[in-house]
Coordinates of C-alpha atoms in Angstrom, one line a residue:
M1 CA -20.6 -38.7 27.5
A2 CA -19.9 -39.2 23.8
P3 CA -22.8 -40.7 21.7
S4 CA -22.6 -44.3 20.5
S5 CA -22.1 -45.0 16.8
D6 CA -25.7 -46.3 16.4
T7 CA -27.3 -43.2 17.9
P8 CA -29.5 -41.5 15.3
K9 CA -28.6 -38.0 14.3
N10 CA -30.6 -35.2 12.7
G11 CA -31.3 -35.6 9.0
P12 CA -33.1 -37.9 6.6
A13 CA -30.1 -40.3 6.3
A14 CA -29.4 -40.4 10.1
G15 CA -28.9 -43.9 11.5
R16 CA -29.3 -45.7 8.1
P17 CA -27.0 -48.6 7.3
D18 CA -24.3 -48.3 4.6
D19 CA -26.3 -50.3 2.0
A20 CA -29.2 -47.9 2.4
I21 CA -27.0 -44.9 1.9
A22 CA -25.4 -46.6 -1.2
E23 CA -28.9 -47.4 -2.5
A24 CA -29.9 -43.8 -2.0
R25 CA -26.9 -42.6 -4.0
T26 CA -27.7 -45.0 -6.9
D27 CA -31.2 -43.3 -7.2
R28 CA -29.5 -40.0 -8.2
P29 CA -28.9 -39.1 -11.9
D30 CA -26.2 -41.0 -13.7
D31 CA -24.0 -37.9 -14.1
H32 CA -24.2 -36.9 -10.4
I33 CA -20.9 -36.9 -8.5
E34 CA -22.3 -39.3 -5.9
A35 CA -24.4 -41.4 -8.3
S36 CA -22.2 -44.4 -7.6
G37 CA -21.0 -45.6 -4.2
D38 CA -17.5 -46.2 -5.5
P39 CA -15.5 -43.7 -7.5
D40 CA -14.7 -44.6 -11.1
P41 CA -11.2 -46.0 -11.2
A42 CA -10.8 -44.6 -14.7
I43 CA -11.1 -41.1 -13.3
T44 CA -7.8 -39.7 -11.9
Q45 CA -7.3 -36.4 -10.4
P46 CA -4.5 -34.3 -12.1
R47 CA -1.4 -33.5 -10.0
L48 CA -0.2 -30.0 -9.6
G49 CA 3.3 -29.6 -10.9
P50 CA 5.7 -26.7 -10.1
I51 CA 3.8 -24.5 -12.7
G52 CA 0.5 -25.5 -11.2
Y53 CA 1.6 -24.6 -7.7
A54 CA 3.1 -21.3 -9.0
R55 CA -0.3 -20.4 -10.6
F56 CA -2.1 -21.4 -7.4
F57 CA 0.0 -19.2 -5.1
W58 CA -0.1 -16.3 -7.7
R59 CA -3.9 -16.4 -7.7
Q60 CA -3.9 -16.4 -3.9
L61 CA -1.5 -13.5 -3.7
T62 CA -3.3 -11.4 -6.3
S63 CA -6.8 -12.0 -4.9
M64 CA -8.6 -9.0 -3.4
R65 CA -8.9 -10.8 0.0
T66 CA -5.1 -11.1 0.2
A67 CA -4.6 -7.5 -0.8
L68 CA -6.9 -6.3 2.0
F69 CA -5.2 -8.6 4.4
L70 CA -1.7 -7.2 3.4
L71 CA -3.0 -3.7 3.7
M72 CA -4.2 -4.4 7.2
L73 CA -0.9 -6.1 8.0
L74 CA 1.0 -3.1 6.7
A75 CA -1.0 -0.8 9.0
I76 CA -0.3 -3.0 12.0
A77 CA 3.4 -3.2 11.1
A78 CA 3.6 0.6 11.0
I79 CA 2.3 0.9 14.6
P80 CA 5.8 0.6 16.3
G81 CA 6.9 3.7 14.3
S82 CA 4.5 5.8 16.3
L83 CA 5.2 4.1 19.7
V84 CA 9.0 4.5 19.8
P85 CA 11.2 7.3 18.3
Q86 CA 12.7 6.7 14.9
R87 CA 16.3 7.4 14.0
T88 CA 15.2 9.1 10.7
S89 CA 13.0 11.7 12.4
D90 CA 14.1 11.9 16.0
P91 CA 17.6 10.7 16.6
N92 CA 17.9 12.5 19.9
G93 CA 14.7 10.8 21.1
V94 CA 16.4 7.4 20.3
V95 CA 19.4 8.4 22.4
Q96 CA 17.1 9.5 25.2
Y97 CA 15.1 6.3 25.0
K98 CA 18.3 4.3 25.3
T99 CA 19.2 6.2 28.5
D100 CA 15.7 5.8 30.0
H101 CA 15.3 2.1 29.1
P102 CA 18.8 0.5 29.1
Q103 CA 17.4 -3.0 29.4
L104 CA 14.5 -2.8 26.8
Y105 CA 16.5 -0.8 24.3
P106 CA 18.8 -3.7 23.0
F107 CA 15.8 -5.9 22.4
L108 CA 13.8 -3.3 20.5
D109 CA 16.9 -2.3 18.5
H110 CA 17.5 -5.9 17.6
L111 CA 14.0 -6.0 16.2
G112 CA 14.6 -2.8 14.3
L113 CA 11.8 -0.9 15.8
F114 CA 13.8 2.3 15.8
D115 CA 14.1 2.0 12.0
T116 CA 10.6 0.5 11.5
Y117 CA 10.0 1.6 7.9
S118 CA 13.3 0.2 6.7
T119 CA 13.3 -3.2 8.4
P120 CA 13.2 -6.4 6.3
W121 CA 9.8 -7.4 7.7
F122 CA 8.1 -4.1 6.9
S123 CA 9.7 -4.1 3.4
A124 CA 8.5 -7.6 2.8
V125 CA 4.9 -6.7 3.6
Y126 CA 5.2 -3.5 1.6
L127 CA 6.5 -5.4 -1.5
L128 CA 4.0 -8.2 -1.2
L129 CA 1.2 -5.6 -1.1
F130 CA 2.7 -3.9 -4.1
I131 CA 2.8 -7.1 -6.1
S132 CA -0.7 -8.1 -5.0
L133 CA -2.2 -4.8 -6.1
I134 CA -0.5 -5.0 -9.5
G135 CA -1.7 -8.6 -10.0
C136 CA -5.2 -7.6 -8.9
I137 CA -5.6 -4.4 -10.8
I138 CA -4.4 -5.5 -14.3
P139 CA -6.9 -8.3 -14.9
R140 CA -9.8 -6.3 -13.3
T141 CA -9.0 -3.4 -15.6
K142 CA -9.0 -5.5 -18.7
H143 CA -12.3 -7.1 -17.6
H144 CA -13.8 -3.7 -16.9
F145 CA -12.8 -2.3 -20.3
D146 CA -14.3 -5.4 -22.0
A147 CA -17.5 -4.9 -20.0
L148 CA -17.7 -1.3 -21.1
R149 CA -17.4 -2.3 -24.7
A150 CA -19.9 -5.1 -24.4
R151 CA -23.7 -4.7 -25.2
P152 CA -26.2 -4.9 -22.3
P153 CA -27.4 -8.4 -21.7
K154 CA -30.5 -9.7 -23.4
T155 CA -33.9 -9.3 -21.8
P156 CA -34.8 -12.3 -19.6
V157 CA -37.8 -14.4 -20.6
R158 CA -39.5 -14.1 -17.2
L159 CA -39.2 -10.6 -15.8
S160 CA -41.6 -11.6 -13.1
R161 CA -38.7 -13.3 -11.2
L162 CA -36.8 -10.1 -10.9
V163 CA -36.9 -7.2 -8.4
G164 CA -39.6 -4.6 -8.6
F165 CA -41.5 -6.4 -11.4
Q166 CA -44.5 -4.5 -12.7
A167 CA -46.9 -5.3 -15.5
H168 CA -49.4 -2.8 -16.9
D169 CA -52.2 -3.3 -19.4
V170 CA -52.2 0.0 -21.2
A171 CA -55.5 1.6 -22.1
V172 CA -55.5 4.4 -24.6
D173 CA -57.6 7.5 -23.8
P174 CA -60.3 7.6 -26.5
E175 CA -60.5 11.4 -26.4
S176 CA -56.8 11.7 -27.1
S177 CA -55.9 12.8 -30.7
S178 CA -52.5 11.1 -30.5
S179 CA -51.8 7.9 -32.4
P180 CA -52.3 4.6 -30.5
V181 CA -49.4 3.2 -28.4
T182 CA -47.6 0.4 -30.1
A183 CA -44.9 -1.9 -28.9
Q184 CA -42.3 -0.2 -31.1
S185 CA -43.2 3.3 -29.9
A186 CA -43.3 2.2 -26.3
I187 CA -39.8 0.7 -26.5
A188 CA -38.4 3.7 -28.4
A189 CA -39.8 6.0 -25.7
A190 CA -38.4 3.8 -22.9
K191 CA -34.9 3.7 -24.6
A192 CA -34.8 7.5 -24.9
Q193 CA -35.9 7.9 -21.3
L194 CA -33.3 5.4 -20.1
R195 CA -30.5 7.1 -22.1
R196 CA -31.4 10.4 -20.5
A197 CA -31.1 8.8 -17.1
G198 CA -27.5 7.7 -17.9
Y199 CA -28.2 4.1 -18.9
R200 CA -26.5 2.2 -21.7
T201 CA -29.3 0.7 -23.8
E202 CA -29.8 -2.0 -26.3
V203 CA -33.0 -3.0 -28.0
Y204 CA -33.8 -6.7 -28.4
G205 CA -37.1 -7.1 -30.4
D206 CA -40.0 -5.7 -28.4
S207 CA -37.8 -5.0 -25.3
V208 CA -35.0 -2.7 -24.2
S209 CA -32.2 -3.7 -21.9
A210 CA -30.4 -1.0 -20.0
E211 CA -27.6 -0.9 -17.4
R212 CA -25.6 1.7 -15.6
G213 CA -23.3 1.9 -12.6
Y214 CA -20.0 1.0 -14.3
L215 CA -18.6 4.1 -12.6
R216 CA -18.7 2.0 -9.4
E217 CA -16.2 -0.4 -10.8
T218 CA -14.2 2.5 -12.2
G219 CA -14.1 4.0 -8.6
N220 CA -12.9 0.6 -7.3
L221 CA -10.1 0.5 -9.8
V222 CA -9.2 4.2 -9.2
F223 CA -9.1 3.4 -5.4
H224 CA -6.7 0.4 -5.9
T225 CA -4.6 2.2 -8.5
A226 CA -4.2 5.3 -6.3
L227 CA -3.3 3.0 -3.4
L228 CA -0.6 1.5 -5.6
G229 CA 0.4 5.1 -6.6
V230 CA 0.8 6.0 -2.9
L231 CA 3.1 3.0 -2.4
I232 CA 5.2 3.9 -5.4
T233 CA 5.5 7.6 -4.6
V234 CA 6.3 6.9 -0.9
G235 CA 9.1 4.6 -2.0
I236 CA 10.4 7.2 -4.4
G237 CA 10.2 9.9 -1.8
G238 CA 12.0 7.7 0.7
G239 CA 14.8 6.9 -1.8
F240 CA 15.5 10.5 -3.0
G241 CA 14.4 12.4 0.1
Y242 CA 16.4 13.3 3.2
T243 CA 15.8 14.5 6.7
G244 CA 18.2 16.5 8.9
Q245 CA 18.2 18.2 12.3
R246 CA 19.9 21.3 13.5
V247 CA 19.9 23.2 16.7
V248 CA 20.1 26.9 16.0
V249 CA 20.5 29.5 18.8
E250 CA 19.1 33.0 18.6
G251 CA 21.3 35.1 16.5
Q252 CA 23.0 32.2 14.8
S253 CA 22.6 30.9 11.2
F254 CA 22.2 27.6 9.4
S255 CA 23.4 26.9 5.9
N256 CA 21.9 24.0 3.9
V257 CA 25.1 22.0 3.4
L258 CA 26.0 18.6 4.8
G259 CA 28.5 19.9 7.3
S260 CA 25.9 22.2 9.0
Y261 CA 23.6 19.4 10.1
D262 CA 23.8 18.0 13.6
S263 CA 22.3 14.7 12.3
F264 CA 21.5 13.8 8.7
N265 CA 19.5 10.8 7.3
P266 CA 19.6 10.6 3.5
G267 CA 17.6 8.3 1.3
R268 CA 19.2 5.4 -0.6
F269 CA 19.5 7.4 -3.8
F270 CA 20.4 10.8 -2.2
N271 CA 23.0 13.0 -3.8
S272 CA 24.5 16.1 -2.2
A273 CA 23.6 18.1 -5.3
Q274 CA 20.0 17.9 -4.1
L275 CA 20.7 20.3 -1.3
A276 CA 19.3 23.7 -2.4
P277 CA 21.8 26.5 -1.4
Y278 CA 20.1 28.7 1.2
N279 CA 20.8 30.3 4.5
L280 CA 18.5 30.6 7.6
K281 CA 19.1 32.8 10.6
V282 CA 17.0 32.6 13.8
D283 CA 16.5 36.2 14.8
S284 CA 14.4 35.5 17.8
F285 CA 12.4 32.8 19.5
T286 CA 9.3 33.6 21.6
A287 CA 7.6 31.2 24.0
K288 CA 4.3 32.0 25.7
Y289 CA 3.2 30.1 28.8
D290 CA 0.0 30.1 30.8
S291 CA 0.4 32.0 34.1
S292 CA -3.2 33.1 34.8
R293 CA -4.7 29.7 35.7
T294 CA -3.3 27.8 38.7
S295 CA -4.3 24.4 37.3
A296 CA -2.6 25.1 34.0
R297 CA 0.4 27.2 35.2
G298 CA 3.4 26.8 32.9
T299 CA 1.4 25.2 30.1
P300 CA 2.8 26.2 26.7
I301 CA 0.5 28.4 24.7
D302 CA 2.6 29.3 21.6
Y303 CA 6.1 28.9 20.2
T304 CA 7.2 31.3 17.4
A305 CA 10.6 31.5 15.7
D306 CA 11.2 34.6 13.6
V307 CA 13.8 33.8 11.0
T308 CA 15.5 35.5 8.0
T309 CA 16.0 33.3 4.9
Q310 CA 18.0 33.9 1.8
M311 CA 18.4 31.8 -1.3
Q312 CA 21.7 31.9 -3.2
G313 CA 21.7 35.1 -5.2
G314 CA 18.4 36.2 -3.7
S315 CA 17.5 38.9 -1.2
P316 CA 16.8 38.3 2.5
E317 CA 13.2 37.6 3.5
N318 CA 11.6 37.6 7.0
K319 CA 9.6 34.5 7.8
T320 CA 7.9 32.8 10.8
I321 CA 8.0 29.2 11.9
K322 CA 5.4 27.8 14.3
V323 CA 4.8 24.3 15.6
N324 CA 2.1 23.5 13.0
S325 CA 3.2 26.0 10.4
P326 CA 6.5 24.9 8.8
L327 CA 8.6 27.0 6.5
Y328 CA 8.9 26.0 2.9
I329 CA 12.2 27.0 1.3
G330 CA 14.4 25.5 -1.4
G331 CA 12.2 22.4 -1.8
T332 CA 12.4 21.6 1.9
N333 CA 10.0 21.9 4.8
V334 CA 11.6 23.4 7.9
Y335 CA 9.6 22.2 11.0
L336 CA 9.9 23.6 14.6
L337 CA 10.7 20.3 16.3
G338 CA 11.7 21.6 19.8
N339 CA 13.2 24.4 21.8
G340 CA 15.1 25.2 24.9
Y341 CA 17.7 27.5 26.5
A342 CA 21.3 28.1 25.6
V343 CA 23.5 29.6 28.3
D344 CA 25.9 32.3 27.0
V345 CA 29.3 31.9 28.9
T346 CA 32.8 33.1 28.6
V347 CA 35.6 30.9 30.0
R348 CA 39.1 32.2 30.6
D349 CA 42.0 29.9 31.3
G350 CA 44.7 30.2 34.0
K351 CA 46.6 32.7 31.9
G352 CA 43.6 35.0 31.5
N353 CA 43.0 34.2 27.9
I354 CA 39.5 33.6 26.5
A355 CA 39.4 29.9 25.9
L356 CA 35.7 29.7 25.1
K357 CA 33.0 32.3 24.4
D358 CA 29.8 30.7 23.1
S359 CA 26.1 30.0 23.6
I360 CA 25.8 26.3 24.7
P361 CA 22.4 24.6 24.2
F362 CA 21.1 22.8 27.3
L363 CA 18.5 20.0 26.9
P364 CA 15.2 20.4 28.8
Q365 CA 14.4 17.6 31.3
D366 CA 10.9 18.5 32.5
S367 CA 7.9 20.7 31.9
N368 CA 9.5 23.5 33.8
N369 CA 12.5 23.5 31.4
T370 CA 15.1 22.3 34.0
S371 CA 17.9 21.7 31.6
I372 CA 21.2 19.8 31.5
G373 CA 24.2 20.6 29.3
V374 CA 27.9 20.2 28.9
I375 CA 30.6 22.8 28.4
K376 CA 33.9 21.6 27.0
V377 CA 36.9 23.9 26.9
P378 CA 39.7 22.0 25.1
D379 CA 41.8 25.1 24.5
A380 CA 42.2 26.0 28.2
S381 CA 45.7 26.1 29.7
P382 CA 47.3 24.7 31.7
S383 CA 44.6 22.0 31.7
Q384 CA 41.5 21.2 29.6
L385 CA 38.2 21.9 31.4
G386 CA 34.9 20.1 31.3
M387 CA 31.7 21.2 33.0
I388 CA 28.4 19.5 33.6
G389 CA 25.7 22.3 34.0
F390 CA 22.2 22.5 35.3
F391 CA 20.1 25.4 34.3
Y392 CA 17.0 26.5 36.2
P393 CA 14.9 29.1 34.4
S394 CA 12.9 30.0 37.6
A395 CA 15.1 28.7 40.4
E396 CA 13.9 28.2 43.9
K397 CA 15.7 26.4 46.7
L398 CA 14.0 23.4 48.3
A399 CA 14.1 22.5 52.0
S400 CA 16.9 20.1 51.2
G401 CA 19.0 22.8 49.8
A402 CA 18.8 21.6 46.2
L403 CA 17.6 23.9 43.4
A404 CA 14.5 23.3 41.2
S405 CA 12.6 25.3 38.6
N406 CA 9.0 26.1 39.3
F407 CA 8.1 27.8 35.9
P408 CA 9.4 27.3 32.4
D409 CA 10.1 30.9 31.6
T410 CA 13.2 32.8 32.9
L411 CA 11.8 34.5 36.0
N412 CA 14.9 33.7 38.1
P413 CA 17.6 32.0 36.0
V414 CA 20.4 30.2 37.8
L415 CA 23.3 28.2 36.3
S416 CA 24.9 25.5 38.5
L417 CA 28.1 23.9 37.3
N418 CA 30.2 20.8 38.3
V419 CA 33.8 21.5 37.0
F420 CA 36.4 18.9 36.0
S421 CA 39.9 19.2 34.7
G422 CA 42.1 16.9 32.6
D423 CA 42.2 15.3 29.2
L424 CA 38.7 15.4 27.6
G425 CA 39.7 12.8 25.0
L426 CA 38.7 14.9 22.0
N427 CA 41.9 13.9 20.1
D428 CA 41.4 10.2 20.4
G429 CA 39.6 10.0 17.0
V430 CA 36.4 8.6 18.6
P431 CA 33.3 10.7 18.1
K432 CA 32.0 12.3 21.3
S433 CA 28.5 13.6 22.0
V434 CA 28.4 17.4 22.7
Y435 CA 25.7 16.6 25.3
A436 CA 27.7 14.1 27.4
L437 CA 31.0 14.3 29.4
D438 CA 33.0 11.2 30.2
T439 CA 34.4 12.0 33.7
D440 CA 36.6 8.9 33.9
G441 CA 40.1 10.1 34.3
L442 CA 39.1 13.7 35.0
T443 CA 39.8 15.5 38.3
P444 CA 36.7 17.1 40.0
I445 CA 37.5 20.6 41.1
A446 CA 34.0 21.9 41.9
G447 CA 30.8 20.0 42.5
T448 CA 29.2 17.3 44.6
D449 CA 32.0 14.9 44.4
K450 CA 33.8 14.3 47.7
K451 CA 37.2 14.9 46.0
A452 CA 36.1 18.3 44.6
L453 CA 37.9 21.3 46.1
E454 CA 34.7 23.4 46.2
K455 CA 31.0 23.0 46.0
S456 CA 29.1 23.4 42.7
I457 CA 29.4 26.8 41.2
E458 CA 26.1 28.8 41.0
L459 CA 25.8 31.8 38.7
K460 CA 23.2 34.3 37.8
P461 CA 23.3 36.4 34.5
G462 CA 26.2 38.9 34.7
Q463 CA 28.2 37.1 37.4
T464 CA 31.8 35.8 37.2
V465 CA 33.4 33.2 39.4
D466 CA 37.1 32.2 39.6
L467 CA 37.9 28.5 39.3
P468 CA 40.0 26.8 42.1
N469 CA 43.8 26.3 41.8
G470 CA 44.1 29.3 39.4
L471 CA 42.5 27.3 36.5
G472 CA 40.7 30.4 35.2
S473 CA 37.2 31.9 35.5
I474 CA 33.8 31.6 34.1
E475 CA 31.3 34.4 33.3
F476 CA 27.5 33.8 32.8
N477 CA 26.7 36.4 30.2
G478 CA 23.0 35.6 29.9
V479 CA 20.4 33.3 28.4
K480 CA 19.2 32.8 24.8
R481 CA 16.6 30.5 23.3
F482 CA 17.4 27.9 20.7
A483 CA 15.1 26.3 18.1
S484 CA 15.5 22.6 17.2
L485 CA 14.7 22.5 13.4
D486 CA 13.8 19.5 11.4
I487 CA 14.6 19.9 7.7
H488 CA 12.7 17.5 5.5
H489 CA 12.8 17.1 1.7
D490 CA 10.3 14.8 0.1
P491 CA 10.1 15.1 -3.7
S492 CA 6.9 12.9 -3.9
Q493 CA 4.7 14.7 -1.3
I494 CA 2.5 16.4 -4.0
W495 CA 1.9 13.1 -5.7
V496 CA 1.1 11.4 -2.4
L497 CA -1.5 14.1 -1.8
V498 CA -3.0 13.6 -5.3
F499 CA -3.2 9.9 -4.9
A500 CA -4.7 10.3 -1.4
I501 CA -7.5 12.4 -2.9
L502 CA -8.1 9.9 -5.6
I503 CA -8.3 7.1 -3.0
V504 CA -11.1 9.0 -1.2
L505 CA -12.9 9.8 -4.4
G506 CA -12.6 6.2 -5.7
L507 CA -13.8 4.9 -2.3
L508 CA -16.8 7.2 -2.2
T509 CA -17.7 6.3 -5.9
G510 CA -17.4 2.6 -5.2
L511 CA -19.6 2.8 -2.1
F512 CA -22.4 5.1 -3.2
I513 CA -23.0 4.5 -6.9
P514 CA -25.2 1.4 -7.5
R515 CA -24.7 -1.0 -10.3
R516 CA -28.1 -2.0 -11.8
R517 CA -29.8 -3.3 -14.8
V518 CA -33.4 -2.6 -15.8
W519 CA -35.6 -3.9 -18.6
V520 CA -38.8 -2.7 -20.3
K521 CA -40.7 -5.2 -22.3
A522 CA -43.8 -4.7 -24.5
V523 CA -46.1 -7.7 -25.1
E524 CA -48.9 -7.4 -27.6
G525 CA -51.8 -9.7 -27.0
P526 CA -55.4 -10.1 -27.8
D527 CA -56.4 -7.9 -24.9
G528 CA -54.1 -5.1 -26.0
L529 CA -50.6 -3.9 -25.1
R530 CA -48.9 -4.9 -21.8
L531 CA -45.8 -3.3 -20.6
E532 CA -43.5 -5.1 -18.2
Y533 CA -40.8 -3.5 -16.0
A534 CA -38.1 -5.1 -13.8
G535 CA -34.6 -4.6 -12.5
L536 CA -31.6 -6.5 -11.2
A537 CA -28.9 -5.2 -8.9
R538 CA -25.2 -6.1 -8.9
G539 CA -24.7 -6.0 -5.2
E540 CA -26.8 -4.3 -2.5
D541 CA -29.2 -1.7 -4.0
P542 CA -32.1 -1.0 -1.6
N543 CA -33.5 1.7 -3.9
L544 CA -33.9 -0.6 -7.0
E545 CA -37.6 -1.4 -6.5
R546 CA -38.4 2.3 -6.2
A547 CA -36.3 3.1 -9.2
V548 CA -38.2 0.6 -11.3
G549 CA -41.5 2.1 -10.1
D550 CA -40.4 5.6 -11.0
L551 CA -39.3 4.4 -14.4
A552 CA -42.7 2.8 -15.0
K553 CA -44.6 5.9 -13.9
R554 CA -42.5 8.3 -16.0
H555 CA -42.7 6.0 -19.0
L556 CA -46.4 5.6 -19.0
T557 CA -46.8 9.4 -18.5
A558 CA -44.6 10.1 -21.5
L559 CA -46.6 7.7 -23.6
G560 CA -49.8 9.6 -22.8
A561 CA -51.4 6.4 -21.7
S562 CA -52.9 5.4 -18.4
P563 CA -52.7 2.0 -16.8
A564 CA -55.8 0.0 -17.1
S565 CA -57.8 -1.0 -14.1
N566 CA -56.5 -4.6 -14.3
R567 CA -52.9 -3.4 -13.5
R568 CA -50.7 -6.1 -11.9
K569 CA -47.7 -5.4 -9.7
V570 CA -45.5 -8.1 -8.4
S571 CA -42.4 -7.8 -6.2
A572 CA -40.0 -10.7 -6.6

């Protein structure tokens, strides 16, 4: 049940009537904000006009809290880029995702998740963080430079209120031949000692003020400036860089020209003149799989592509590309993105002429490299031919009669084909995928279709089978490996690395270098000389009290004096 309005509450003014509260307020000083019960009608609060509101929002945007929030928001906004394939780096993965998730794909594509880093919402966070960092860094840098040029602050009157305060009545050893310790000599010795310890010092009368740790703020500024540098260089790299993919079969070559790429994603400011003229040939591709352990049978151990590269006007060089070891050539990094099998076939038409002789890449579908591919023969006569193929590297027949592969290497390679005849639609002016065959309007002549004249054609390397109705023949010459290469050019990657290193160094400097001030004060009195020591931290500094104690100990030792028996030590 809710309490009644006259129920006393905790506090000295709980349950008092309004006149008592007003009387209490009138007891306060005349200049107190609540000295009078009613506000002064002569006092009016100023209104914020357009300029005032603009200043308010600018200060909010350029605050360190907002910058950290935007940095966290940018990291969250980048998460979809690692959860779903991106068109810029894995266009084939996007096509496969569309096939696997036909209902979810349109929704994610509408949100732009397949182009996460170029979406308006990601760019908005990116630009706001960019502006926030600039507005945060510039005034802090100016303030930091002003602080570096300023003198250390004057010595406080009461050092006893500060951290690690110590006071020592100095007694001079009567057997010592050195001159007595004076306030001036004690302060001069303290100044020299503090300067050797890296402090900036300033003498004020019979005291010395010292401070150090400005490198901490320098580290903070380096951290934020380097973070801004990363944002700038990543933007430049994205604008002038490019990424392309190419599937290269063993024995085939790739030239770094636009027409040679299977897919190409240029930056906004890309120019074809940026493409360095070089040639790359895949000599061989070697895959190693685990066959010794039953639980890990078929697990990939190593992929190696042996290639021959040649720059324009240069001599050929033998190189190696591995999964985590890209090839650098002509300002580009060539990564080994994937691999698979390419079936080498020869197709003759009904007249006995060779209509196709090529190595056709088939796309792996599972961990045992069961692969699917399409063979298109547009030059066949009297009718064009299209084939949907299934390749089994280590084929075995299941109880149902279907084929399956039980190992990713070519222990028992078998090629199964469903053959169609008719117009392939390659002359319609509409781009067609080389990995798909539109069977609408085609006549099945071999395969699982009920209208097909024969069952699916099964071939092993070296075998030749005639097609029905005298449409020709197909020969399975053998199997080759292909390498899926990702060619990436980023002109800013060195600068990104430099700024990343500066971020780490700036962060470590800002975290582990303390900002502190210490004072040494000499007071001459009727009982002799008294030395006072104290410190003040700018932030957390658990070692400050010990540092003050070490300073006092070394200073007294350097003076050749010993603390008197009436030493006093106070910790504030």
